mmCIF file of C-alpha atoms in Angstrom:
data_model
loop_
_atom_site.group_PDB
_atom_site.id
_atom_site.type_symbol
_atom_site.label_atom_id
_atom_site.label_comp_id
_atom_site.label_asym_id
_atom_site.label_seq_id
_atom_site.Cartn_x
_atom_site.Cartn_y
_atom_site.Cartn_z
ATOM 1 C CA MET A 1 -39.125 -16.342 79.405
ATOM 2 C CA ASP A 2 -36.775 -16.953 76.484
ATOM 3 C CA ASP A 3 -34.258 -14.348 77.690
ATOM 4 C CA VAL A 4 -34.203 -15.846 81.173
ATOM 5 C CA ASN A 5 -33.759 -19.411 79.881
ATOM 6 C CA LEU A 6 -31.021 -18.346 77.472
ATOM 7 C CA ALA A 7 -29.251 -16.395 80.212
ATOM 8 C CA PHE A 8 -29.412 -19.377 82.571
ATOM 9 C CA LEU A 9 -27.929 -21.674 79.911
ATOM 10 C CA LYS A 10 -25.141 -19.176 79.174
ATOM 11 C CA LEU A 11 -24.442 -18.783 82.885
ATOM 12 C CA LYS A 12 -24.268 -22.537 83.296
ATOM 13 C CA ASN A 13 -21.935 -22.821 80.297
ATOM 14 C CA HIS A 14 -19.692 -20.027 81.566
ATOM 15 C CA ILE A 15 -19.386 -21.539 85.048
ATOM 16 C CA TYR A 16 -18.790 -25.020 83.607
ATOM 17 C CA TYR A 17 -15.579 -23.789 81.944
ATOM 18 C CA ASP A 18 -14.532 -21.524 84.834
ATOM 19 C CA SER A 19 -12.788 -23.480 87.570
ATOM 20 C CA SER A 20 -12.259 -20.528 89.916
ATOM 21 C CA ASN A 21 -15.627 -20.620 91.707
ATOM 22 C CA LEU A 22 -16.630 -24.181 92.465
ATOM 23 C CA LYS A 23 -19.156 -23.022 95.064
ATOM 24 C CA LEU A 24 -21.146 -21.286 92.318
ATOM 25 C CA ARG A 25 -21.121 -24.515 90.289
ATOM 26 C CA GLU A 26 -22.674 -26.291 93.248
ATOM 27 C CA GLU A 27 -25.288 -23.543 93.723
ATOM 28 C CA ILE A 28 -26.278 -23.640 90.038
ATOM 29 C CA ALA A 29 -26.649 -27.423 90.146
ATOM 30 C CA SER A 30 -28.805 -27.204 93.279
ATOM 31 C CA PHE A 31 -30.893 -24.416 91.744
ATOM 32 C CA GLU A 32 -31.512 -26.441 88.582
ATOM 33 C CA GLN A 33 -32.301 -29.647 90.464
ATOM 34 C CA SER A 34 -34.779 -28.016 92.828
ATOM 35 C CA ALA A 35 -38.469 -28.841 92.429
ATOM 36 C CA GLU A 36 -39.231 -25.104 92.081
ATOM 37 C CA PHE A 37 -36.734 -24.529 89.236
ATOM 38 C CA LYS A 38 -39.282 -23.651 86.535
ATOM 39 C CA ASP A 39 -41.386 -21.654 88.984
ATOM 40 C CA LYS A 40 -38.327 -19.612 90.027
ATOM 41 C CA LEU A 41 -37.497 -18.835 86.383
ATOM 42 C CA SER A 42 -41.123 -17.859 85.695
ATOM 43 C CA LEU A 43 -41.185 -15.626 88.770
ATOM 44 C CA LEU A 44 -37.915 -14.012 87.710
ATOM 45 C CA THR A 45 -39.326 -13.344 84.232
ATOM 46 C CA LYS A 46 -42.478 -11.832 85.728
ATOM 47 C CA ASN A 47 -40.475 -9.560 88.035
ATOM 48 C CA ILE A 48 -38.104 -8.462 85.276
ATOM 49 C CA ASN A 49 -41.045 -7.546 83.045
ATOM 50 C CA LYS A 50 -42.751 -5.464 85.757
ATOM 51 C CA PHE A 51 -39.554 -4.250 87.396
ATOM 52 C CA ASP A 52 -40.083 -2.387 90.665
ATOM 53 C CA ILE A 53 -36.886 -1.878 92.641
ATOM 54 C CA ASN A 54 -38.886 -1.544 95.873
ATOM 55 C CA SER A 55 -40.731 -4.849 95.545
ATOM 56 C CA ASP A 56 -40.264 -7.535 98.178
ATOM 57 C CA TYR A 57 -38.968 -9.902 95.492
ATOM 58 C CA TRP A 58 -35.972 -7.721 94.564
ATOM 59 C CA ASN A 59 -35.325 -6.691 98.177
ATOM 60 C CA GLU A 60 -35.119 -10.331 99.202
ATOM 61 C CA LEU A 61 -32.679 -11.085 96.378
ATOM 62 C CA PHE A 62 -30.520 -8.022 97.107
ATOM 63 C CA ASN A 63 -30.449 -8.866 100.811
ATOM 64 C CA GLY A 64 -29.030 -12.271 99.845
ATOM 65 C CA ILE A 65 -25.805 -10.710 98.532
ATOM 66 C CA SER A 66 -22.618 -11.291 100.491
ATOM 67 C CA SER A 67 -18.997 -12.118 99.773
ATOM 68 C CA PHE A 68 -16.409 -14.648 100.854
ATOM 69 C CA SER A 69 -12.662 -15.066 100.645
ATOM 70 C CA PHE A 70 -10.962 -18.167 99.354
ATOM 71 C CA LEU A 71 -7.342 -18.864 100.195
ATOM 72 C CA LYS A 72 -5.179 -18.741 97.087
ATOM 73 C CA LYS A 73 -1.618 -18.925 98.380
ATOM 74 C CA ILE A 74 0.361 -19.191 101.619
ATOM 75 C CA SER A 75 4.022 -18.306 101.793
ATOM 76 C CA LEU A 76 6.546 -17.889 104.585
ATOM 77 C CA ASP A 77 9.216 -15.211 104.681
ATOM 78 C CA LYS A 78 11.917 -17.646 105.718
ATOM 79 C CA ILE A 79 12.153 -21.426 106.032
ATOM 80 C CA ASN A 80 14.095 -23.346 108.685
ATOM 81 C CA ASN A 81 17.855 -23.565 108.343
ATOM 82 C CA TYR A 82 18.263 -27.151 109.489
ATOM 83 C CA GLY A 83 18.063 -28.845 106.082
ATOM 84 C CA VAL A 84 15.330 -31.044 107.489
ATOM 85 C CA ILE A 85 11.700 -31.138 106.495
ATOM 86 C CA SER A 86 9.765 -29.875 109.479
ATOM 87 C CA ASN A 87 6.365 -28.515 110.391
ATOM 88 C CA THR A 88 7.975 -25.623 112.249
ATOM 89 C CA THR A 89 9.809 -22.636 110.879
ATOM 90 C CA GLU A 90 11.817 -19.828 112.395
ATOM 91 C CA SER A 91 9.602 -17.279 110.699
ATOM 92 C CA LYS A 92 6.462 -15.864 112.194
ATOM 93 C CA ASN A 93 5.643 -13.883 109.054
ATOM 94 C CA ILE A 94 3.095 -15.781 107.041
ATOM 95 C CA LYS A 95 1.855 -14.106 103.883
ATOM 96 C CA THR A 96 -1.438 -15.118 102.372
ATOM 97 C CA GLU A 97 -3.201 -14.236 99.163
ATOM 98 C CA THR A 98 -6.935 -14.637 98.763
ATOM 99 C CA ASN A 99 -9.509 -14.400 96.023
ATOM 100 C CA GLU A 100 -12.693 -12.516 96.813
ATOM 101 C CA PHE A 101 -15.979 -13.913 95.513
ATOM 102 C CA ILE A 102 -19.521 -12.615 95.534
ATOM 103 C CA ARG A 103 -22.240 -14.850 96.904
ATOM 104 C CA MET A 104 -25.661 -13.924 95.575
ATOM 105 C CA PRO A 105 -28.848 -15.672 94.553
ATOM 106 C CA ILE A 106 -28.699 -17.430 91.180
ATOM 107 C CA GLU A 107 -31.530 -15.201 89.986
ATOM 108 C CA LEU A 108 -29.198 -12.194 90.207
ATOM 109 C CA HIS A 109 -26.490 -14.072 88.321
ATOM 110 C CA ILE A 110 -29.098 -14.683 85.610
ATOM 111 C CA CYS A 111 -29.943 -10.959 85.570
ATOM 112 C CA SER A 112 -26.250 -10.198 85.231
ATOM 113 C CA MET A 113 -26.029 -12.541 82.254
ATOM 114 C CA ILE A 114 -29.098 -10.928 80.636
ATOM 115 C CA TRP A 115 -27.411 -7.543 81.017
ATOM 116 C CA SER A 116 -24.244 -8.922 79.401
ATOM 117 C CA ILE A 117 -26.239 -10.332 76.478
ATOM 118 C CA LYS A 118 -28.421 -7.251 75.911
ATOM 119 C CA VAL A 119 -26.136 -4.353 76.840
ATOM 120 C CA GLY A 120 -22.608 -5.532 77.521
ATOM 121 C CA TYR A 121 -21.655 -6.228 73.922
ATOM 122 C CA THR A 122 -22.442 -2.624 72.913
ATOM 123 C CA LEU A 123 -19.996 -1.337 75.525
ATOM 124 C CA GLU A 124 -17.390 -3.811 74.326
ATOM 125 C CA LYS A 125 -17.770 -2.558 70.734
ATOM 126 C CA LYS A 126 -17.206 1.023 71.909
ATOM 127 C CA CYS A 127 -14.014 0.029 73.728
ATOM 128 C CA ILE A 128 -12.486 -1.794 70.767
#
């Protein structure tokens, strides 16, 4: 259980200082405030220790993975030529930029953090 608790705290710390995914901040806060918080961490620990990729637990978590786009920037090719602030433009070409985010259960974010703690640093050392 220590690895799971440590990973959750590191995840929370990382997201606290990262302002790019506010939705994940909200999900972590809801996860931590839920009445089943400790039970969910215990269940995660149990399923990590007896890992079976075909178990209903992991299938349910993996089926909860999706993604979403968040608008980053909107720009127009050309603005109006009237020298007046207006809601209309002559251009029909609107360019947008988006950020893509993964939406997955917090338990999988915790697993990701455990992997980073246990394995990720060794890969980083090899790359440096």
